[in-house]
Coordinates of C-alpha atoms in Angstrom, one line a residue:
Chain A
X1 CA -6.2 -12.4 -10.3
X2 CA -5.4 -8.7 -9.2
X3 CA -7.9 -6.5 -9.0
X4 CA -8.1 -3.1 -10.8
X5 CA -8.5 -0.4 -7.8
X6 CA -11.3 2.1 -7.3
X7 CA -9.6 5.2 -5.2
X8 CA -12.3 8.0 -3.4
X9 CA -10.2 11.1 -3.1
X10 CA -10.9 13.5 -0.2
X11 CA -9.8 17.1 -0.3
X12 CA -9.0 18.2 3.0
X13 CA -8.1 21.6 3.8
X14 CA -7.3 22.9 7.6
X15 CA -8.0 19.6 8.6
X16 CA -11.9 19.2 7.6
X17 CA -13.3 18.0 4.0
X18 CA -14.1 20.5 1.4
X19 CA -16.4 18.8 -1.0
X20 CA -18.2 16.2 1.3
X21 CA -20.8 13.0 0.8
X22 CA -24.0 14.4 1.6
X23 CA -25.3 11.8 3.9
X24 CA -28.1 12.8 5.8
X25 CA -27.4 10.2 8.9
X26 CA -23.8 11.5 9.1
X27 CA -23.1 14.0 12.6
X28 CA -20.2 15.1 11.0
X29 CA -19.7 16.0 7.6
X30 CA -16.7 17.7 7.4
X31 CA -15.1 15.3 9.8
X32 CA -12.1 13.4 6.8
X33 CA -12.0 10.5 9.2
X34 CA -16.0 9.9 9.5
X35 CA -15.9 10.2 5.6
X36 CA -13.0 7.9 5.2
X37 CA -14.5 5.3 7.2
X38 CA -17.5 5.6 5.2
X39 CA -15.6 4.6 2.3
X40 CA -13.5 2.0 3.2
X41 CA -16.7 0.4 4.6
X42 CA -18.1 0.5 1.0
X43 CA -15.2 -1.0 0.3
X44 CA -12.9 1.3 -1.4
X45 CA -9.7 0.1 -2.1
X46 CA -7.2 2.5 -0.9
X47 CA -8.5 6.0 0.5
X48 CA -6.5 9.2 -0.8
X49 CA -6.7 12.6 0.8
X50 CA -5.4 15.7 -0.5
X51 CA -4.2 18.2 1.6
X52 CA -5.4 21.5 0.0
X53 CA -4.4 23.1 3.3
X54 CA -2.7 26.9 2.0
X55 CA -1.7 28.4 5.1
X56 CA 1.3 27.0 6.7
X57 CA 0.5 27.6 10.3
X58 CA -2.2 25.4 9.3
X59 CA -0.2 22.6 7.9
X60 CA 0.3 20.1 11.4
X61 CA -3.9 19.8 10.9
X62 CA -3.5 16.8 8.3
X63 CA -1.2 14.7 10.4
X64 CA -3.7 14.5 12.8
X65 CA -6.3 13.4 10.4
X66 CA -4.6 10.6 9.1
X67 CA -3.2 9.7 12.8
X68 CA -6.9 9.4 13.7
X69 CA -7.9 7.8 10.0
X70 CA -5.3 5.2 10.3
X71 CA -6.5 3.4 13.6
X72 CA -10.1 3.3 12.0
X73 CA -9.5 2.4 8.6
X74 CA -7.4 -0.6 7.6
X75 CA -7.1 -0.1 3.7
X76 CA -4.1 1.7 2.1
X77 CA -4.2 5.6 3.2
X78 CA -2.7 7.4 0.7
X79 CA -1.5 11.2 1.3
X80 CA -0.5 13.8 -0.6
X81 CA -0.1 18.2 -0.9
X82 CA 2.3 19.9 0.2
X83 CA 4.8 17.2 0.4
X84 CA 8.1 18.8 0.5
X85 CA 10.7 17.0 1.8
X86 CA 11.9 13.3 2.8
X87 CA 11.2 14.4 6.5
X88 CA 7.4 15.9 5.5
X89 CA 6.9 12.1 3.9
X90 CA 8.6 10.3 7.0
X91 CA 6.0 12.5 9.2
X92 CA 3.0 11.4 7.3
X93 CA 3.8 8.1 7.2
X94 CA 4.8 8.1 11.3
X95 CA 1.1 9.1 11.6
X96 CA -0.1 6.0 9.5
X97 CA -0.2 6.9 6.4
X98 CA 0.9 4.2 3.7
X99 CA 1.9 6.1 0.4
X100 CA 2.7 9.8 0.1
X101 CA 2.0 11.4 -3.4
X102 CA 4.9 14.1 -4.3
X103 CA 3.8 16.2 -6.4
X104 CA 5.5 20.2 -7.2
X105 CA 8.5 19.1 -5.3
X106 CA 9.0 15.5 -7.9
X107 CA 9.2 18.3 -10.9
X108 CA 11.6 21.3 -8.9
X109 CA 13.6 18.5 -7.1
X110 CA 12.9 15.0 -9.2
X111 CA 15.6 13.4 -6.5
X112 CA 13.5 14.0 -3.8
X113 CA 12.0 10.5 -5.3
X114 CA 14.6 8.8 -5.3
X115 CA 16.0 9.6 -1.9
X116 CA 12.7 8.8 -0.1
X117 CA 12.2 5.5 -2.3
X118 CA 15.5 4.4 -0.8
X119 CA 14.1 5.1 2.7
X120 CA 11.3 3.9 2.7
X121 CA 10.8 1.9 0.3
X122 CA 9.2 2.9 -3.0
X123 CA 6.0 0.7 -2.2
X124 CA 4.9 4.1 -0.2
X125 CA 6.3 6.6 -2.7
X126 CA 3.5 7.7 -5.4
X127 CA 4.6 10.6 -7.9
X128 CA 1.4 13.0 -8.9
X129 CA 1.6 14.3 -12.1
X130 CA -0.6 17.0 -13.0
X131 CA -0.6 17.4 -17.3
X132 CA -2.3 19.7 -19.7
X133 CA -2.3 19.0 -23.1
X134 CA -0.7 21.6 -25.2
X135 CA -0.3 21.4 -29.4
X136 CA 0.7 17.6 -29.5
X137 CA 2.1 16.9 -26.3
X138 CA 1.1 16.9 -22.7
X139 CA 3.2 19.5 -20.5
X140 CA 3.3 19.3 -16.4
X141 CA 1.5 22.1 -14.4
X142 CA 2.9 22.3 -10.8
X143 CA 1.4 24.1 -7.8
X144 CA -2.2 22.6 -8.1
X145 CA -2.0 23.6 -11.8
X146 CA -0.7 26.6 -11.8
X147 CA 2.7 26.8 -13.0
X148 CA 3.3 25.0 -16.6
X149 CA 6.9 24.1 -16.2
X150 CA 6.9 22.9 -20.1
X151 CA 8.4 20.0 -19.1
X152 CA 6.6 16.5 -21.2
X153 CA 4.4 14.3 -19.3
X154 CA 5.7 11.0 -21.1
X155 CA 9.5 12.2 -20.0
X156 CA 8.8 13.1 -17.0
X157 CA 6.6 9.7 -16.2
X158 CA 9.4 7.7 -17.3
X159 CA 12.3 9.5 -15.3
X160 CA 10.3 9.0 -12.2
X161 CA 9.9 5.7 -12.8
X162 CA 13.7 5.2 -12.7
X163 CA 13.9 7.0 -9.8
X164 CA 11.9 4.6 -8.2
X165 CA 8.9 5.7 -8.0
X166 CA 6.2 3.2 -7.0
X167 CA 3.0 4.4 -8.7
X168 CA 2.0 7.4 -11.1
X169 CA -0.9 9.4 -9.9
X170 CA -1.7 10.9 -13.5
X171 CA -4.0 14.2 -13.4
X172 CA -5.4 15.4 -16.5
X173 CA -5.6 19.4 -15.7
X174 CA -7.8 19.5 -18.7
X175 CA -10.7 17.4 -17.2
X176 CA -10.6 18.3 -13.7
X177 CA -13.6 19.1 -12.6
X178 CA -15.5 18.8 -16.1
X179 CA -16.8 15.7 -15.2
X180 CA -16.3 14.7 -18.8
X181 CA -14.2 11.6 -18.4
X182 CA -10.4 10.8 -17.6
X183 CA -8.0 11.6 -20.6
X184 CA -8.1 8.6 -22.1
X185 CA -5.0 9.1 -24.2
X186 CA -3.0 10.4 -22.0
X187 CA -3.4 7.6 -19.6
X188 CA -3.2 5.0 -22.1
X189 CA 0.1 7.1 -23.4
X190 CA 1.8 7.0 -19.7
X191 CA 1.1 3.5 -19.0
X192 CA 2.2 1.6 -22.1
X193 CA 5.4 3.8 -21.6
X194 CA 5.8 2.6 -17.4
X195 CA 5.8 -0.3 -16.0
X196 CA 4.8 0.6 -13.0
X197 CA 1.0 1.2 -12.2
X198 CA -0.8 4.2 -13.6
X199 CA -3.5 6.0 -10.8
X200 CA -6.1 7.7 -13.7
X201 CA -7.1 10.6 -12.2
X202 CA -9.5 14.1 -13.6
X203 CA -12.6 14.0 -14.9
X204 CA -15.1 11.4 -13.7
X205 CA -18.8 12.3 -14.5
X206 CA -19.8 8.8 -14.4
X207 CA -19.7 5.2 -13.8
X208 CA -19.0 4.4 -17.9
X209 CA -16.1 7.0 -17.5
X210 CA -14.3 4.6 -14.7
X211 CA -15.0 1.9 -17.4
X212 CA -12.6 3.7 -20.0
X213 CA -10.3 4.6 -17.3
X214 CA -9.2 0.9 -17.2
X215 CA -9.5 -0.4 -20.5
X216 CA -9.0 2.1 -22.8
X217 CA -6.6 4.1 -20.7
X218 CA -5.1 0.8 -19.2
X219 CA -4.9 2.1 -15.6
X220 CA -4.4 -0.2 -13.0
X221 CA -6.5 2.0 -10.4
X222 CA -9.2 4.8 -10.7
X223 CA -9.2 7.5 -8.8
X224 CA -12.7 9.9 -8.0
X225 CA -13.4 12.7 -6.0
X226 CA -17.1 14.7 -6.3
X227 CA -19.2 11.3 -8.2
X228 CA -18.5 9.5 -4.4
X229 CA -18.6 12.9 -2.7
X230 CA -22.2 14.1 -3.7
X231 CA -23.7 10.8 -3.2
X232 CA -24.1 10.3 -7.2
X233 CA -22.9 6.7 -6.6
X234 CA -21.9 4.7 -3.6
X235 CA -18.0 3.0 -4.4
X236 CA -20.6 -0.2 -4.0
X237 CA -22.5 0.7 -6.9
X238 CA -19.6 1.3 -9.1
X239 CA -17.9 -2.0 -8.3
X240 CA -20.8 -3.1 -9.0
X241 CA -21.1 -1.6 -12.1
X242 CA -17.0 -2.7 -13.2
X243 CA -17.9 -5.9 -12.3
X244 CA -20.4 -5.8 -14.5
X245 CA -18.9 -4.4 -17.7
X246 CA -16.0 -7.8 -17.1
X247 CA -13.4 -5.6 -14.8
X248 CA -12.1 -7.6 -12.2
X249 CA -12.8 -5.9 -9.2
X250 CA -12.8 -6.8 -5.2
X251 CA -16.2 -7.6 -4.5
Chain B
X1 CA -0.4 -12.2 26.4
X2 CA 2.6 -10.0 24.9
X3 CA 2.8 -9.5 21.8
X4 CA 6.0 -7.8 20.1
X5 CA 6.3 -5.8 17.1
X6 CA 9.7 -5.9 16.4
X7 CA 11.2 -2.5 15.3
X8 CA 14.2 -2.7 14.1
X9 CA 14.2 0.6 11.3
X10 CA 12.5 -1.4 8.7
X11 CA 10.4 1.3 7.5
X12 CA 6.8 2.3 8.0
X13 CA 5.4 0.0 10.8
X14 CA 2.7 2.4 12.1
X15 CA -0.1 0.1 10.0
X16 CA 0.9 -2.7 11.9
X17 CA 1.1 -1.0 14.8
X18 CA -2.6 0.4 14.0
X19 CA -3.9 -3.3 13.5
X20 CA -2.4 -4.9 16.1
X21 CA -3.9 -2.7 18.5
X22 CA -7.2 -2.8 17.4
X23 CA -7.5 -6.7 17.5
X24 CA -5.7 -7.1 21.1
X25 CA -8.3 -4.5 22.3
X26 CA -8.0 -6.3 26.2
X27 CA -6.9 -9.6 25.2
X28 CA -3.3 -8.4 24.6
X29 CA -0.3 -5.8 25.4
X30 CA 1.1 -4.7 22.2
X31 CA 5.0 -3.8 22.7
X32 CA 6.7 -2.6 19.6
X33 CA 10.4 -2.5 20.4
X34 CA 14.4 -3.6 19.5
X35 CA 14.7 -4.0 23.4
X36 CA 16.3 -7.7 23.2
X37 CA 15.3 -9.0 27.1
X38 CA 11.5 -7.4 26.3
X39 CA 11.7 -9.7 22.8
X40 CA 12.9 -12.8 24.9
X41 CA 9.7 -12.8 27.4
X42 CA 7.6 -11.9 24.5
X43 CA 5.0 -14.8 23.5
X44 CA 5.1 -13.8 20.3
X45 CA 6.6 -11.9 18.0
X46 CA 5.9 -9.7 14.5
X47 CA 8.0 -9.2 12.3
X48 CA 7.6 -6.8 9.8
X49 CA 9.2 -5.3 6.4
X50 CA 9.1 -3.2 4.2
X51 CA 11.6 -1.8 1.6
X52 CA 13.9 -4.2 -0.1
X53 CA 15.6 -7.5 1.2
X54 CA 18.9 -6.0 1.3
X55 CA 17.8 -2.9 3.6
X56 CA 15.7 -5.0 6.1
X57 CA 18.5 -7.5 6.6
X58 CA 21.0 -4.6 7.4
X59 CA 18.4 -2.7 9.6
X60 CA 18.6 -6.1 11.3
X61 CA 21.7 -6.7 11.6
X62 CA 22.6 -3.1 12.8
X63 CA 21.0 -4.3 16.0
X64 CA 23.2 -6.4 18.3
X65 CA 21.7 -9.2 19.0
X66 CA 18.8 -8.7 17.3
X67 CA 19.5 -12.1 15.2
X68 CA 20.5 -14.1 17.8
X69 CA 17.2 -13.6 20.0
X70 CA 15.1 -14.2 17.0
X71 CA 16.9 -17.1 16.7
X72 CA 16.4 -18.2 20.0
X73 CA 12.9 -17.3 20.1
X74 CA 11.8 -19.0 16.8
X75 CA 14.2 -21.4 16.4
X76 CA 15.3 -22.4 20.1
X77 CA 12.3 -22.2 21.9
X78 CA 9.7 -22.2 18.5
X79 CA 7.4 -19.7 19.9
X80 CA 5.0 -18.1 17.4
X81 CA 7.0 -15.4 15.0
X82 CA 4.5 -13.7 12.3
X83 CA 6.7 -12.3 9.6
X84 CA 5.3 -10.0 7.1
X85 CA 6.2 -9.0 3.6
X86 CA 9.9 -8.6 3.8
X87 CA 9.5 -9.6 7.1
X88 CA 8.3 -13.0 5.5
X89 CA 11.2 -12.9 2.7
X90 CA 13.9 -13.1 5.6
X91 CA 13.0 -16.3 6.5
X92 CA 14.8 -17.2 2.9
X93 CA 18.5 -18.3 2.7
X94 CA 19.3 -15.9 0.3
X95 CA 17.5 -12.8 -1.4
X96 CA 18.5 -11.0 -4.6
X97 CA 17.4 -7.4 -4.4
X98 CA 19.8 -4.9 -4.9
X99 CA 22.5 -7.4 -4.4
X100 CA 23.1 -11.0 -3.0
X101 CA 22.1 -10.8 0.8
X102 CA 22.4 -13.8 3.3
X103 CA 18.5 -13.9 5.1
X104 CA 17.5 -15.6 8.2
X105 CA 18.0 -19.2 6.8
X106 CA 14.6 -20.3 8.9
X107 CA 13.0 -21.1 5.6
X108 CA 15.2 -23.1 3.1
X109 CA 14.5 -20.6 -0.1
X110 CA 15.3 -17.9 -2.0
X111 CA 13.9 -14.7 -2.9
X112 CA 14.0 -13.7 -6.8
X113 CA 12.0 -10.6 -8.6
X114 CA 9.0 -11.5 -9.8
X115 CA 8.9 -12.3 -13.5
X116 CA 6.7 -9.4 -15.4
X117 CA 6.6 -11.5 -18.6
X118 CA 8.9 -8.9 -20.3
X119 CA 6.5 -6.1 -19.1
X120 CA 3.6 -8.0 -19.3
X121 CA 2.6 -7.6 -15.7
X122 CA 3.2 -4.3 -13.9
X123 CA 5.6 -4.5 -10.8
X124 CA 4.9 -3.6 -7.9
X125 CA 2.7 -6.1 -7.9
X126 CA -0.2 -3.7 -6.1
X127 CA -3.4 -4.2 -4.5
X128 CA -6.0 -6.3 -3.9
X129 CA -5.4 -10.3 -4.7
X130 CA -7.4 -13.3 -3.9
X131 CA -5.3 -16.1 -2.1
X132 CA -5.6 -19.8 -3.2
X133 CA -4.9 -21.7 0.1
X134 CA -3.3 -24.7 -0.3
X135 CA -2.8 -26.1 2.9
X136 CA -4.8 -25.5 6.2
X137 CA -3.0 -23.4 8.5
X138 CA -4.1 -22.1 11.5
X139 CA -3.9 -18.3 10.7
X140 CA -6.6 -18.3 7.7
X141 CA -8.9 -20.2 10.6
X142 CA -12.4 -18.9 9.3
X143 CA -11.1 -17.2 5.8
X144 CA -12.4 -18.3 2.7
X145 CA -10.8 -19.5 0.3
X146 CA -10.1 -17.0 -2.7
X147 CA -10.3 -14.4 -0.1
X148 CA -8.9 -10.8 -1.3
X149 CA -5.9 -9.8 0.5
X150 CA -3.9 -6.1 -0.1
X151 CA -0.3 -7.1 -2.1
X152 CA 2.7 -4.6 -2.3
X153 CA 5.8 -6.4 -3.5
X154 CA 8.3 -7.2 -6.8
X155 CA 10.2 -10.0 -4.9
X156 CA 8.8 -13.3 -4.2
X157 CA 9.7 -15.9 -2.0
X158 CA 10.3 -19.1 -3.4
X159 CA 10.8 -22.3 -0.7
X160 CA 12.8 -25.2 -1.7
X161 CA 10.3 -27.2 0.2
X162 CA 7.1 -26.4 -1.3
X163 CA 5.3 -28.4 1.9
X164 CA 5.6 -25.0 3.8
X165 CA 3.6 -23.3 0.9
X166 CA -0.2 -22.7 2.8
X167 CA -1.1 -20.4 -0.2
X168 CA -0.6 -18.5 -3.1
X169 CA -1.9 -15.7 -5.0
X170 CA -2.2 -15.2 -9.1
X171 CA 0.0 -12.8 -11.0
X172 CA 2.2 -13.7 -13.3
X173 CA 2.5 -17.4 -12.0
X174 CA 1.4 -18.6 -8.8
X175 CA 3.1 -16.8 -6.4
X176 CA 4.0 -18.3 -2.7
X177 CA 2.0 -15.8 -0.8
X178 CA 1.9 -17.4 2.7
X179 CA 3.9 -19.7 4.8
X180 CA 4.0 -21.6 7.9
X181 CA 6.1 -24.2 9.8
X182 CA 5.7 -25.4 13.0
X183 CA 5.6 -22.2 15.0
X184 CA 6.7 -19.6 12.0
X185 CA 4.1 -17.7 10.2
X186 CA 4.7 -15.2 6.9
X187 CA 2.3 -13.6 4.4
X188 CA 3.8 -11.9 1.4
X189 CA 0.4 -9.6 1.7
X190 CA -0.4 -6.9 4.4
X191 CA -2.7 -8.4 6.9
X192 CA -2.7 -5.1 8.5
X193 CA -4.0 -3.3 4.9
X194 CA -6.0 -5.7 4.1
X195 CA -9.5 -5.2 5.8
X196 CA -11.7 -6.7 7.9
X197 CA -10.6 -10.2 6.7
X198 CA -6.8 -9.1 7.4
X199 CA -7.5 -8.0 11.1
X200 CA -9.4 -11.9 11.1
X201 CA -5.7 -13.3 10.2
X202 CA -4.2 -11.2 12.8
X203 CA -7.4 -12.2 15.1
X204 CA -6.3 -16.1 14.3
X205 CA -2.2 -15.1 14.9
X206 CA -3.0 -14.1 18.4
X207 CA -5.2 -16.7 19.5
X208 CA -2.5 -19.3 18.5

């Protein structure tokens, strides 16, 4: 049976981890690779680091980061910010990265998806959608939320999915950082309309909220950022904790 | 030992690369190359794949005399060839992605999209799967059975003689997700991706 997918996201910016685990026996703890390693040791299922890098003489930093993650970690290593062109995603994936997450560029240039998934194969081609519900719809937001381009969510989820996209990485810009739980119907909305997988993304406070995130909101994978960050719970625990609730999970 | 990865444009190999090198440590030189007289000498060979049936077979076949010293080596002189995801799928007669595309014809087979139950089942078929082995073969040596094991594919091989089956994974129906006869070797998953019991199958490859 396949397994739904629990996801740690890192944020990296200028090559070291912004929001980082807390361990005291760790040397390093803005080292992405030490932290990645961490995880994947848990047992996380993929690892996923966003490049939050703004500068762009700053930029080259992440491909040595996932050089160096890559020949410690053998899980998928997801990577994504910043990802501009076909040649940006054939760079990252040179250094060992497996997927590249296109996000801004998928909405200003949506055949950016379809040219990469051709060359490389839309197994390593995830689309990030970032969406804030507005009235009765949900609209995409672009430069790490920014921008509201007005464009719908559902459209737009659907469009990349016949441009070959391989996987949906869906944000809700609403729950960000609120710790309140994934947007349930938003999720649910995107994936009964796709048939490829749906990443939930936004919001995670706790281990119930990764719980919804898969059956309510039907997502094949989970992604989480500051509950594994500050320590609040090990990727262990919340396997654990799925397994334990009737999720299949890889235990 | 030499082991070579062969690279033949058939997308991202660097995981591969990445694995291979941590498990031959000493024991093994890693080569990854096209270079036809290095893939003669080699005593064995990876073969990887990713990107659809039709692309891989072209990438291949771009090469001159790439086929015909795989053939030789894995055919002629049966020396241990380790094919992986598409890289497995081309050991088929015939694959059906994007269009009808002749394969290797090592395997007796096909390669068909996998049925998603009219959207049933999500495809790609993505991430973690437990393998039901069917058959000893020497690369799960030391793997459990119902192991986990990291899946990225919509295609699936299907082998007119279900002997060379030595197991299969659970999604949709059961799903031929490893091979082997005589001296040829494919999993459908990503040994590379797939953890510490991955880098064991690629541990077991290289001590054949």
């Amino acid at each position: 049976m396949l397994k739904n997918r629990i996801i740690p996201c890192l944020d990296v910016k200028n090559g070291r981890v912004v929001k980082g685990i807390n361990f005291v026996d760790l040397k390093d703890a803005g080292d992405p690779v030490e932290q990645a390693k961490i995880y994947s040791d848990g047992g996380a299922d993929e690892i996923c680091f966003l490049d939050i890098t703004a500068s762009n003489e700053n930029r080259n930093t992440i491909y040595d980061v996932v050089e160096k993650t890559s020949k410690k970690c053998f899980v998928p290593l997801t990577v994504g910010g910043g990802v501009r062109s076909v040649d940006d995603i054939s760079k990252l994936l040179n250094c060992g990265a497996d997927k590249v997450s296109i996000n801004t560029e998928a909405v200003k240039n949506p055949k950016i998806v379809v040219d990469s998934s051709k060359k490389f194969g839309s197994q390593c081609i995830v689309v990030a959608i970032d969406a804030k519900k507005n009235n009765n719809k949900w609209e995409i937001f672009t430069h790490g939320g920014r921008n509201n381009t007005g464009i719908d969510a559902i459209e737009f989820a659907k469009k990349m999915e016949e441009n070959r996209a391989g996987e949906l990485l869906v944000t809700s810009m609403d729950r960000d950082g609120t710790q309140v739980g994934y947007d349930i119907d938003l999720m649910s909305k995107i994936s009964s309309k796709v048939n490829i997988p749906v990443i939930a993304s936004g919001g995670v406070g706790n281990l119930d909220h990764l719980v919804d995130g898969i059956k309510l909101g039907n997502a094949s994978a989970v992604l989480a950022a500051s509950i594994f960050h500050y320590g609040k719970y090990s990727v262990k625990e919340a396997k654990e904790y799925l397994n334990s609730k009737g999720i299949p999970v890889r235990i | 030992m030499n082991i070579t990865i062969v690279d033949y444009n058939s997308g991202n190999i660097s995981s591969v690369i990445n694995s291979f090198n941590e498990v031959a440590k000493d024991k093994a030189n890693i080569e990854v190359t096209s270079d036809l007289n290095k893939i003669k000498f080699s005593d064995k060979l990876v073969l990887p794949g990713q990107g659809s049936f039709k692309s891989c077979v072209d990438a291949l076949n771009k090469i001159n005399g790439l086929k015909d010293a795989l053939n030789e080596f894995a055919i002629i002189n049966k020396k241990p060839l380790l094919g992986i995801c598409v890289g497995l799928q081309m050991f088929a007669d015939i694959g059906y992605e994007e269009t009808e595309t002749k394969g290797l014809g090592w395997i007796s087979g096909k390669v068909s999209k996998i049925d998603n139950q009219n959207g049933k089942y999500k495809l790609p078929h993505i991430g973690w799967n437990q393998i039901n082995i069917v058959k000893e073969s020497k690369i799960f040596k030391d793997i459990e059975n119902n192991s986990h094991m990291y899946f990225v594919h919509s295609y699936e091989f299907i082998p007119s003689d279900k002997n060379v089956i030595s197991a299969t994974t659970d999604y949709s129906s059961n799903i031929v997700c490893s091979v082997e006869k005589e001296n040829i070797f494919g999993t459908q998953f990503h040994p590379e991706k797939s953890d510490k019991t991955g880098l064991k199958i690629i541990n077991n490859f290289m001590n054949l």
